[in-house]
Coordinates of C-alpha atoms and ligand atoms in Angstrom, one line a residue:
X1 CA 96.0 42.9 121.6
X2 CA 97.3 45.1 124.3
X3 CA 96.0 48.4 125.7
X4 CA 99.2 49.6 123.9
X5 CA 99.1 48.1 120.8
X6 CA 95.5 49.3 120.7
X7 CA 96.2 52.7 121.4
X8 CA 98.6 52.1 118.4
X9 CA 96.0 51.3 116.0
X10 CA 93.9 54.4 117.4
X11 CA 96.5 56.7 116.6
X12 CA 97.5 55.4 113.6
X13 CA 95.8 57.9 111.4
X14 CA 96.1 60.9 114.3
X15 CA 97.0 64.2 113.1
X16 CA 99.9 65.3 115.1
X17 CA 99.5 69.2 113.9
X18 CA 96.2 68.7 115.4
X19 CA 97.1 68.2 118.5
X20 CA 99.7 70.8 119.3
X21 CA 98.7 73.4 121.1
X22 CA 101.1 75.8 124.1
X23 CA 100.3 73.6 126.9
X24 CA 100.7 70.5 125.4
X25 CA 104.2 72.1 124.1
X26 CA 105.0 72.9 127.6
X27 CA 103.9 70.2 129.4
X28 CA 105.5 68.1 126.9
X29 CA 108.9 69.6 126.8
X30 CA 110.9 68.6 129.8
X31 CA 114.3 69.5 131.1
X32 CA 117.2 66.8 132.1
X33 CA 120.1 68.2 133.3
X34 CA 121.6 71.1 130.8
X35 CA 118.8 69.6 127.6
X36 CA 115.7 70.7 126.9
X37 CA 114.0 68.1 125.5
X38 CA 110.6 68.0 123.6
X39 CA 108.6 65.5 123.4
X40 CA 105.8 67.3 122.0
X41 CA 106.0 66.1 118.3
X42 CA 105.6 62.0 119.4
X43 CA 102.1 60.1 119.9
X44 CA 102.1 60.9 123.3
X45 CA 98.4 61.4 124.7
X46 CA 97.4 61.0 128.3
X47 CA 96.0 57.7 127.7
X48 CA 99.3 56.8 126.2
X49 CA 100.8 58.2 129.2
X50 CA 98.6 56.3 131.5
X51 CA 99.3 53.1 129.4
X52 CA 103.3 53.7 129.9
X53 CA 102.5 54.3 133.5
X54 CA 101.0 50.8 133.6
X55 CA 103.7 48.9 131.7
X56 CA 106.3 50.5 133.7
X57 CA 104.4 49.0 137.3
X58 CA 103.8 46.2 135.4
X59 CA 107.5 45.7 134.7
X60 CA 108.9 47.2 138.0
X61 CA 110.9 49.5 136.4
X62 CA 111.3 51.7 139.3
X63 CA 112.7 48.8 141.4
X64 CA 114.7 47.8 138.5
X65 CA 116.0 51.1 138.8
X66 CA 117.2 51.1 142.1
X67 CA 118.4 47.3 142.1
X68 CA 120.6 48.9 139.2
X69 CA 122.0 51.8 141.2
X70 CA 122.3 49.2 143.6
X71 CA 124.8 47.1 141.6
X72 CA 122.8 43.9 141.6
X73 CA 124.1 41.3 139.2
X74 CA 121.5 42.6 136.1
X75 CA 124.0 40.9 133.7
X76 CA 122.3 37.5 134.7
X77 CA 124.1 35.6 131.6
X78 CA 127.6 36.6 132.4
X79 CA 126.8 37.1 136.7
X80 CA 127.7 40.3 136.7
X81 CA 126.5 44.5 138.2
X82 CA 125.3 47.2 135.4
X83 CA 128.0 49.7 137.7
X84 CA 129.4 52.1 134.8
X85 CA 127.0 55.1 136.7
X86 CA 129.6 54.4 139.5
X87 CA 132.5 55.6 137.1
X88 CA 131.3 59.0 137.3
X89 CA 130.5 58.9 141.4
X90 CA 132.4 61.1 143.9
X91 CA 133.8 60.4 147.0
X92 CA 130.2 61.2 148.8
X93 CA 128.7 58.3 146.8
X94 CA 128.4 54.3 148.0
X95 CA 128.4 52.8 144.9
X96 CA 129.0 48.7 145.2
X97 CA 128.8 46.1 142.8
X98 CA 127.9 42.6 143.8
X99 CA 127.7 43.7 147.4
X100 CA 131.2 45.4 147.6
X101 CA 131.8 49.0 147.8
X102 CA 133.9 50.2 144.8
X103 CA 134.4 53.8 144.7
X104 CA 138.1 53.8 146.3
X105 CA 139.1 51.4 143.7
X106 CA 136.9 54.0 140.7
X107 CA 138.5 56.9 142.8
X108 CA 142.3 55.9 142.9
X109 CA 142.3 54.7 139.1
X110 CA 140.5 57.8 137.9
X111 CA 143.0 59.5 139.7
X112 CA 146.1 57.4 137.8
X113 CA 145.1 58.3 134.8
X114 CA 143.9 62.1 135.2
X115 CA 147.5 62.6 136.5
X116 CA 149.1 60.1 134.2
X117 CA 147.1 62.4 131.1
X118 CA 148.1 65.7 132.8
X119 CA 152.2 64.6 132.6
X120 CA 151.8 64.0 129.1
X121 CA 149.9 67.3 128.5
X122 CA 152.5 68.9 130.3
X123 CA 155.4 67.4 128.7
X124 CA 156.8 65.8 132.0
X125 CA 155.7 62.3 130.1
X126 CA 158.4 61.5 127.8
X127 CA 159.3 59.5 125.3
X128 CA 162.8 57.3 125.5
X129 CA 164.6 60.4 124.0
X130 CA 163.5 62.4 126.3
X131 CA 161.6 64.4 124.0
X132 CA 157.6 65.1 124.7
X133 CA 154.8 63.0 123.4
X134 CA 153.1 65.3 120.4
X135 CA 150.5 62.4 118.6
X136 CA 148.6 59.8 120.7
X137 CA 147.4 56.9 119.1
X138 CA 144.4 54.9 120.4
X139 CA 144.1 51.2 119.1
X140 CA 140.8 49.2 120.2
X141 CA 137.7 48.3 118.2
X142 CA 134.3 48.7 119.6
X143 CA 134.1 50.0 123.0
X144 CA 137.7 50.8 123.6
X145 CA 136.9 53.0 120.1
X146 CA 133.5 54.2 119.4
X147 CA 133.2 56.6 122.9
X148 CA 136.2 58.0 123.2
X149 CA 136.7 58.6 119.6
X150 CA 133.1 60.5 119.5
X151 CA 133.7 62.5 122.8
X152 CA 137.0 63.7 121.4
X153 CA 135.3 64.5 118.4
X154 CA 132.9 66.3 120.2
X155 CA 134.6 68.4 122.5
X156 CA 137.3 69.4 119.4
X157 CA 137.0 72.7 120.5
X158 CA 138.1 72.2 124.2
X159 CA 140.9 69.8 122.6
X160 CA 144.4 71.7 124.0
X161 CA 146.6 68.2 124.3
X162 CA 148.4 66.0 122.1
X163 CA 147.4 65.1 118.8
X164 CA 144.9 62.3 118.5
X165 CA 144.8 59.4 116.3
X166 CA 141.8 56.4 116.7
X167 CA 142.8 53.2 115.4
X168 CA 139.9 50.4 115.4
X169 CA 139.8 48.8 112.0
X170 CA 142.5 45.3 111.6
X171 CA 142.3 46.3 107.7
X172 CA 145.9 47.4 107.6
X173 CA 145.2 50.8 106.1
X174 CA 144.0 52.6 109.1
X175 CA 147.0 51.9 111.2
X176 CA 149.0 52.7 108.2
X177 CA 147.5 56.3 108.2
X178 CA 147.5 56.8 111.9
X179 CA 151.2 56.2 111.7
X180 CA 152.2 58.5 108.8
X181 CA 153.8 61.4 109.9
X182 CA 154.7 60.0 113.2
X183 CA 157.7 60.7 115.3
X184 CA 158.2 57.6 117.3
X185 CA 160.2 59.7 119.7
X186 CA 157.1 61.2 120.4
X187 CA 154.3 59.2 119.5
X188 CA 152.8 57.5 122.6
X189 CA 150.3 54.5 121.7
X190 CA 147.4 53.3 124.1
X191 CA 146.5 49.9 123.6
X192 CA 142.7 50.1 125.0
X193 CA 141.1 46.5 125.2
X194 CA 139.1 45.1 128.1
X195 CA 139.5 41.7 127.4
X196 CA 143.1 42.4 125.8
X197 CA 141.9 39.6 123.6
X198 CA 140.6 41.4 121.0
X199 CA 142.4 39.8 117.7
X200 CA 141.7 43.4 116.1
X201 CA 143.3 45.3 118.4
X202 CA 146.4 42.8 119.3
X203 CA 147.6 42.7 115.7
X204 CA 147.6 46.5 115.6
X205 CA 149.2 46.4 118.6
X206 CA 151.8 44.0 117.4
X207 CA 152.8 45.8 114.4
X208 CA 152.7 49.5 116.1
X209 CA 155.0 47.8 118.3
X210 CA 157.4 46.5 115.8
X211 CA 157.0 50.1 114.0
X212 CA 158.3 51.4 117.1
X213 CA 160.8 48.8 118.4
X214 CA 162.5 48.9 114.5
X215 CA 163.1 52.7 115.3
X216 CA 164.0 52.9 118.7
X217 CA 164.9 49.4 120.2
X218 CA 162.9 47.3 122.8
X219 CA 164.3 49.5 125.9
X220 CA 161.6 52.0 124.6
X221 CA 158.6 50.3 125.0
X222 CA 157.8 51.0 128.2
X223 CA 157.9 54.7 128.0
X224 CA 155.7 54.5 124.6
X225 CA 153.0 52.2 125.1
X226 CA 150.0 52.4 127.7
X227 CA 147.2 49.7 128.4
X228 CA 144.4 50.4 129.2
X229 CA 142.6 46.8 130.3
X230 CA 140.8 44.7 132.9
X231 CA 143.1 41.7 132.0
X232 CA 146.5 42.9 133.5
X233 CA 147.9 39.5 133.3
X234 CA 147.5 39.8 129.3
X235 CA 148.8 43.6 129.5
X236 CA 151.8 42.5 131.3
X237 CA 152.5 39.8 129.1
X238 CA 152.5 41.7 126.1
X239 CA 155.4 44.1 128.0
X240 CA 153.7 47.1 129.0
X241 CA 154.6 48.2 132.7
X242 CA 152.7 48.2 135.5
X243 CA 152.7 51.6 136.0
X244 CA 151.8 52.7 132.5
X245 CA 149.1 50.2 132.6
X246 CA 144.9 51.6 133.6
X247 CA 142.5 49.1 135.0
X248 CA 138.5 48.8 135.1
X249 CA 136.1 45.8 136.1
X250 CA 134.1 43.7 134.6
X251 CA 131.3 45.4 136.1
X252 CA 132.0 48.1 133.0
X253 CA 130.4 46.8 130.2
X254 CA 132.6 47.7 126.6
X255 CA 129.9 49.7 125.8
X256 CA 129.6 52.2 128.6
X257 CA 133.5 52.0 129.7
X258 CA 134.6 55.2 128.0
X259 CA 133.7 56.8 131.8
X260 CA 136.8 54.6 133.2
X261 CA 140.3 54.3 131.9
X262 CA 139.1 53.7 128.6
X263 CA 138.3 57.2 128.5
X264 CA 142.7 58.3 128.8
X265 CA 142.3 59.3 125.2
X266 CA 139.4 62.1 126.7
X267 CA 140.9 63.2 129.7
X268 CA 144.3 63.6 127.2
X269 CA 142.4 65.4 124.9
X270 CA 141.1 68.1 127.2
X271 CA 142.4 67.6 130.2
X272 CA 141.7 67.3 133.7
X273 CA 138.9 70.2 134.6
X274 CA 136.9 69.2 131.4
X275 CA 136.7 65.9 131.8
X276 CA 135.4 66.2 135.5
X277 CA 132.8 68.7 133.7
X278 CA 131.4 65.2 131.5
X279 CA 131.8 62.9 135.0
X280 CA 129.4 65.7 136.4
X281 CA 126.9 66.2 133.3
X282 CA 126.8 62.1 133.4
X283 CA 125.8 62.8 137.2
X284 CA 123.3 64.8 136.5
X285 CA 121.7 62.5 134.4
X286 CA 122.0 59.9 136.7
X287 CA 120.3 61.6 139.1
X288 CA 117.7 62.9 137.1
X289 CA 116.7 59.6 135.8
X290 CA 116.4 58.0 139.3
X291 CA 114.4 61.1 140.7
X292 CA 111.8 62.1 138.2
X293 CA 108.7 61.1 138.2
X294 CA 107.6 59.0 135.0
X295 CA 105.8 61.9 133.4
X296 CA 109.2 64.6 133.4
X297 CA 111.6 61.6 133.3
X298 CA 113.2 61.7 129.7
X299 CA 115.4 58.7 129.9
X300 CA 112.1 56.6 130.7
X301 CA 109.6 58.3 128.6
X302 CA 112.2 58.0 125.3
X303 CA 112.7 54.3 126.4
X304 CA 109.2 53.6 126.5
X305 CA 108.3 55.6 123.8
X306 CA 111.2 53.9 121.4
X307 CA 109.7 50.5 122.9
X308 CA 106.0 51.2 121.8
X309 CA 107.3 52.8 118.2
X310 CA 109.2 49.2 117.6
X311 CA 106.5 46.6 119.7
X312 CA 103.5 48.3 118.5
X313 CA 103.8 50.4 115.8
X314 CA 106.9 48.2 114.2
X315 CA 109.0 50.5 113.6
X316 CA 112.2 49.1 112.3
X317 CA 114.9 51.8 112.4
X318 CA 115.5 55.5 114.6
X319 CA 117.4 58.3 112.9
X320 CA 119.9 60.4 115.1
X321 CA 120.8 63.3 113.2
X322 CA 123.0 66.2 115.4
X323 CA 123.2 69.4 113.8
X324 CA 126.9 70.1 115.3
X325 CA 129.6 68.8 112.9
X326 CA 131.4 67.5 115.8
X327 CA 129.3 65.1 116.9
X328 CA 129.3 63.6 113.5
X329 CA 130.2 60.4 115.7
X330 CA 127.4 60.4 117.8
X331 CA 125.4 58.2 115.8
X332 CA 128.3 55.5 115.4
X333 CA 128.7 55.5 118.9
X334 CA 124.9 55.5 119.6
X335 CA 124.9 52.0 117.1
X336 CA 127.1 49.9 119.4
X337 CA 125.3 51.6 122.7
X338 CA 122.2 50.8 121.5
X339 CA 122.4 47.6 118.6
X340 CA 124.5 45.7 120.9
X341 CA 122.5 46.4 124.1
X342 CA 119.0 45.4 122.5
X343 CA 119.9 43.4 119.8
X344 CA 118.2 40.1 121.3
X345 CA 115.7 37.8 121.1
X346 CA 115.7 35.9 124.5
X347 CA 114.6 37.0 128.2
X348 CA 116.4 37.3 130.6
X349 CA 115.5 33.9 131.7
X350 CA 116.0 32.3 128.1
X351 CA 113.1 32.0 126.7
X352 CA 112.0 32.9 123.4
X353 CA 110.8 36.9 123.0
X354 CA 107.8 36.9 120.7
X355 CA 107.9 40.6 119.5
X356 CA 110.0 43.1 118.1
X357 CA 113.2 43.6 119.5
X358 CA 116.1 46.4 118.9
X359 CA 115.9 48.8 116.1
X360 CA 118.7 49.9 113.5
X361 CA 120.0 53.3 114.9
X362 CA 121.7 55.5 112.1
X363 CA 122.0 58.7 111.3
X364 CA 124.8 61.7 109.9
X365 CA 124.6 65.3 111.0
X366 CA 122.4 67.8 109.3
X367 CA 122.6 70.1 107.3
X368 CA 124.4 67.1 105.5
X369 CA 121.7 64.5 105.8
X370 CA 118.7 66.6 104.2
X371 CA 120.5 66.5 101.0
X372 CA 121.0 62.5 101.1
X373 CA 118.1 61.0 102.6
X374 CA 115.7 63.4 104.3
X375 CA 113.9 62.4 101.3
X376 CA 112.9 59.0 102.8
X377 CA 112.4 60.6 106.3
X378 CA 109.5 63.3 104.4
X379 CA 107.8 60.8 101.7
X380 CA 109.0 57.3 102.2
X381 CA 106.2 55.0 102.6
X382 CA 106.8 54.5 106.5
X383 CA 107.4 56.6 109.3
X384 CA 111.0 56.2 111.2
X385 CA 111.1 58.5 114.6
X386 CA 114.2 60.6 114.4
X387 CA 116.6 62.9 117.0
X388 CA 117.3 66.0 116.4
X389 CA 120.4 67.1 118.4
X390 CA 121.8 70.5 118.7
X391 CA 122.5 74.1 120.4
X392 CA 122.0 77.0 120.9
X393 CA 125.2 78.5 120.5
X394 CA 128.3 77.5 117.9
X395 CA 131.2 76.1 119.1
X396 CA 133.2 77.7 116.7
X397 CA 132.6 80.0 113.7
X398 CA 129.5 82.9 114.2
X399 CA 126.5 83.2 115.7
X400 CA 124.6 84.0 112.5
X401 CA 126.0 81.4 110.4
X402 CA 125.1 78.7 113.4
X403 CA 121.5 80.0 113.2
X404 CA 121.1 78.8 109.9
X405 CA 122.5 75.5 110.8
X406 CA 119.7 74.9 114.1
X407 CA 116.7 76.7 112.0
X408 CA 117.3 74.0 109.7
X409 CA 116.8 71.4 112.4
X410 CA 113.6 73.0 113.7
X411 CA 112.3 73.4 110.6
X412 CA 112.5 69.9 109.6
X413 CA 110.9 68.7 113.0
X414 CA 108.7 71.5 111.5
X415 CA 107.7 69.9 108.4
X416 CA 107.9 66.3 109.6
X417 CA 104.9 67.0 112.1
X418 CA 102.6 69.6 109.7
X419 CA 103.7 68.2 106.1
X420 CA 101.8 69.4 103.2
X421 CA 98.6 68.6 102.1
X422 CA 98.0 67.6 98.6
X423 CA 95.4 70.5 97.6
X424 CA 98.0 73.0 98.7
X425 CA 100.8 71.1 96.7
X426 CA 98.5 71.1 93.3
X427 CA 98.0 74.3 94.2
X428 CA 101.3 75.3 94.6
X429 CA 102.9 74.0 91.6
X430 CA 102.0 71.6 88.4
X431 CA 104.4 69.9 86.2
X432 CA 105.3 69.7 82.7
X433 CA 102.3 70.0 80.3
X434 CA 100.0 70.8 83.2
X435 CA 101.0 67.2 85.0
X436 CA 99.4 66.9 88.1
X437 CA 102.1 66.9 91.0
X438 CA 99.7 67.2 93.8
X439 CA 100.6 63.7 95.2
X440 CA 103.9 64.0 94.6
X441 CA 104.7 67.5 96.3
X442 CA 102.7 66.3 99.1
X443 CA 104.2 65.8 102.7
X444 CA 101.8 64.1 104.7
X445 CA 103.0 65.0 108.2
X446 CA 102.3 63.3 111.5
X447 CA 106.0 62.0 111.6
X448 CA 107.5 62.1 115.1
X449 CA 110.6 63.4 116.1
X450 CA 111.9 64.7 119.5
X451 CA 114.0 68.1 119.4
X452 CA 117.4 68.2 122.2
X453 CA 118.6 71.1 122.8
X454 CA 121.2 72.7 125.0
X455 CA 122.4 75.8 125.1
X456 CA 126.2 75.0 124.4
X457 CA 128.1 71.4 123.5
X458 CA 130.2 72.2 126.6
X459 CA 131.7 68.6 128.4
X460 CA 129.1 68.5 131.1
X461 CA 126.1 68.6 128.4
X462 CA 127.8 65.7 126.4
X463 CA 127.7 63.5 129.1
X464 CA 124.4 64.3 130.3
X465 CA 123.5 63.4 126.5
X466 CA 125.7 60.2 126.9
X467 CA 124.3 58.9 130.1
X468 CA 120.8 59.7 128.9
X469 CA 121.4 57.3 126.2
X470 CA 122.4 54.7 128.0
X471 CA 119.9 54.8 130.5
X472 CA 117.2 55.1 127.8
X473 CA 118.5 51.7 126.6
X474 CA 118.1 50.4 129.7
X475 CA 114.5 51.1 130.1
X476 CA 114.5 49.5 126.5
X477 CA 115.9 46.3 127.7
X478 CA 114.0 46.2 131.1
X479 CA 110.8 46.4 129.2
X480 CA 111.3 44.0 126.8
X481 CA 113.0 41.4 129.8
X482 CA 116.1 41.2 127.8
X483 CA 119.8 41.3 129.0
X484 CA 121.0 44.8 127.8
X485 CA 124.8 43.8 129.0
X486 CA 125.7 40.8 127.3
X487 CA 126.6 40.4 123.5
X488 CA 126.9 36.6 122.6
X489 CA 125.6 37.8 119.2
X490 CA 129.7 38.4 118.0
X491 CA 131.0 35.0 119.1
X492 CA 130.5 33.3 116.0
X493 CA 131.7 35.7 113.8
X494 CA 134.8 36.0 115.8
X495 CA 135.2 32.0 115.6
X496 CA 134.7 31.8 112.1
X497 CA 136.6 34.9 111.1
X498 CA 139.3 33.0 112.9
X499 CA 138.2 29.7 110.9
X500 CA 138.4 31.3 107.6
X501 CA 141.9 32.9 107.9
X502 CA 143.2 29.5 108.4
X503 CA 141.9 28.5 105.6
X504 CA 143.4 31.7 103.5
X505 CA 146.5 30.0 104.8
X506 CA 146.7 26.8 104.1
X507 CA 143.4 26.8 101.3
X508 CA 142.0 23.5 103.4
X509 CA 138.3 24.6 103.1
X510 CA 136.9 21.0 104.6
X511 CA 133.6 21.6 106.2
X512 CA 133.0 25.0 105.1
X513 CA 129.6 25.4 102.7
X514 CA 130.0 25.8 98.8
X515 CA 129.6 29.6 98.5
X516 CA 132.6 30.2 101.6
X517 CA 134.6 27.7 100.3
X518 CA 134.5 29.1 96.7
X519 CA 135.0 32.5 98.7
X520 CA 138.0 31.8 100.1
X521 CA 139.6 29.9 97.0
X522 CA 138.7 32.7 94.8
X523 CA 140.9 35.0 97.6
X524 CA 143.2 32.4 97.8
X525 CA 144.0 32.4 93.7
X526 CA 144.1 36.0 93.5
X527 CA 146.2 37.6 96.4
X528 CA 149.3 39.6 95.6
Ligands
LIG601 O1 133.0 42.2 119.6 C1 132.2 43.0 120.4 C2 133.0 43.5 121.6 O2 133.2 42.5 122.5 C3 132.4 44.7 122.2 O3 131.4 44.4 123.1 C4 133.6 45.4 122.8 O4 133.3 46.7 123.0 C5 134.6 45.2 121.7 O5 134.3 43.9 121.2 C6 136.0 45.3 122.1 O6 136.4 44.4 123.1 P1 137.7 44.7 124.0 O7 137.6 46.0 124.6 O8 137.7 43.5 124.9 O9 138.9 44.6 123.0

């Protein structure tokens, strides 16, 4: 037993209504960057602050910190810097990763593709015609989908460029619907992959580039296509120019990249100014997480928090639920961030981890989700901590109709903490025939959840929302001694999936068990 897991057991049966009182709410709600976010409704205690305090010297966490911002080679399994904070530096910043400075290389390709979005927005870009690019279609899968798509989600409101289509999915249907509609004379396609490897994303490539070659010969390529890659050998080979062609490093992980190039599909969206406003909010957070102390750091407290909920109190999943329709991505984007980062069960070093790891992150935007399953959050027979993410003011629409929307996130941060007890519930209410619905009608409270809230969704708050996140998960995997960047988890999938479309093909199923052999027979015998 640890001090923490003890602390766990103490608190077990604490009422959180109890404790509230204005100075805890104060001292407890902290501000990074434009959010205000409270803490207030979590088990956090000052011996549980004390006990963070010791796990974070214990762990070196500040040193971790600035070895990060320092570009040291964190990604021990694949040798490489943790530099995607440099993607959002300015020129006064000395960013290096792996001992090399790297913000002229950051600053020139920014540049490329901020001026490279801005000649499409302005119609200088044009097709082979001649005639202006009106849709942009994004293909990549993971990464080079799940950040860009949700930022340009978010910021729908500031959206004032070219229409925008995300393409992830190798199921034929979504490339199919991306395309409907589409002018190839003015559809411009961005084939995002770091590795450019990506069997997903290279067969959608391949057939959007047939869709367009059929229509307007091979000549048009060029002008139509944009990579956006680490792997420019692979780009080139697959014909798209040089100069339409945006690079990062593999000091980017997938999972953070939609700062770099990856992010063309962002900067396209809304343009130059804005997206220097979400470098900046990114910034703020950056700084805020490497100059706070522990106790007003929010990154660190949520990641140590979110490690004590799933080490000590084994807690399985975290909800994110933004009340803002436009980030109805958020919690999509927050999976792969998250799952993939601290989905392990080795140290750093490679031995076994004996405890809990990663948790399921999931979630939908309110109002929505209290009609599906804030039932489970309320009564279900365990606790699961949730985010609640919103603001102050609507992005679109009025100001009294967005009230209803955020008094509906406070309240049920409201009810999780002060439920309702069962004498009150009888009370309240009895069923049929005089049945007793006193246990059933009855809330019992105590649940955690942590309220962020900014006053508008503007660019700069989403990346400070963004890089919080991410540096959250980083105190996650520091904690737990795991490596945050790599993902070996997806290689075998990848090699089977591989494996079992050969077999579709030919129907040789040698060496595969019973229930994948039968599988793929049963496909084989009943294709079209
Ligand atoms: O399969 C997982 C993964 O490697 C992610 O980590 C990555 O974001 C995604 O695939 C896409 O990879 P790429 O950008 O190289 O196509």
């Amino acid at each position: 037993m640890t001090q923490r897991s003890d602390l766990a057991a103490a608190l077990k049966d604490q009422s959180l209504a109890a404790l509230m009182n204005p100075q805890r709410s104060q001292e407890l709600t902290l501000q990074a960057g434009p959010w205000r976010v409270d803490l207030s409704k979590h088990f956090l205690t000052p011996e549980v602050i004390q006990a963070f305090t010791d796990w974070a010297a214990e762990r070196q966490l500040d040193d971790a910190i600035q070895q990060l911002f320092a570009g040291a080679p964190l990604n021990l399994t694949e040798g490489r810097a943790v530099m995607h904070m440099a993607l959002r530096g300015t020129p006064d910043d000395a960013y290096q990763a792996d001992g090399q400075g790297i913000m002229d290389d950051v600053l020139t390709e920014r540049e490329r593709c901020l001026a490279f979005a801005e000649r499409v927005r302005g119609g200088q870009h044009t097709g082979a015609t001649g005639k202006p690019i009106k849709r942009v279609i994004n293909i990549g899968i993971g990464g080079s989908d799940l950040g860009p798509r949700m930022a340009v989600q978010a910021l729908a409101p500031d959206h004032d460029g070219p229409e925008l289509k995300f393409v992830a999915n190798v199921d034929p249907s979504d490339l199919h619907h991306a395309l409907a509609g589409a002018d190839p004379e003015t559809t411009l396609i961005i084939v995002a992959s770091k590795t450019f490897t990506t069997i997903e994303t290279l067969t959608n490539a391949r057939v959007a580039r047939e869709w367009l070659v059929s229509a307007l010969g091979e000549a048009a390529v060029g002008a139509h296509f944009v990579a956006l890659s680490t792997a420019l050998d692979r780009v080139a080979e697959f014909g798209i120019p040089a100069e339409q062609t945006f690079g990062f490093w593999d000091w980017v992980g997938g999972r953070y990249s939609l700062w770099s190039a990856i992010g063309l599909p962002i900067m396209l969206a809304i343009g130059r100014d804005a997206f220097e406003q979400f470098l900046a909010g990114a910034r703020d957070m950056d700084q805020h997480f490497q100059t706070a102390p522990l106790a007003q750091n929010v990154p660190m407290l949520m990641g140590l928090l979110y490690a004590w909920y799933r080490q000590d109190w084994h807690k399985g999943s975290v909800a994110v639920i933004p009340y803002d329709q436009h980030l109805s991505e958020l919690p999509a984007y927050l999976q792969q961030a998250d799952m993939e980062s601290l989905g392990k069960r080795v140290t750093r070093q490679g031995a076994a981890i004996e405890h809990a790891t990663g948790a399921v992150v999931w979630g939908e935007p309110g109002t929505n989700g209290q009609h599906a399953f804030f039932q489970l959050l309320h009564q279900g027979s365990d606790w699961i901590p949730v985010e609640f993410i919103l603001s102050a003011r609507p992005r679109l629409g009025a100001q009294a109709q967005h009230d209803l929307l955020v008094a509906n996130a406070v309240a049920q941060a409201e009810a999780l903490l002060v439920g309702k007890d069962t004498e009150t519930a009888r009370a309240e209410k009895s069923g049929p025939n005089g049945l007793d619905l006193g246990l059933h009608r009855t809330f019992p409270g105590s649940r955690p959840s942590t309220l962020m809230m900014t006053e508008r969704m503007t660019p700069r708050a989403l990346g400070a929302l963004i890089a919080l996140h991410e540096h959250r998960i980083f105190v996650q995997g520091w904690l737990w001694n795991l490596n945050a960047y790599d993902q070996w988890g997806v290689e075998l999938g990848k090699e089977l999936a591989l494996s079992a479309a050969e077999a579709l093909a030919s129907g040789n199923t040698q060496g595969k068990d019973a229930s994948t052999a039968a599988a793929i027979d049963w496909l084989r015998s009943n294709r079209g």
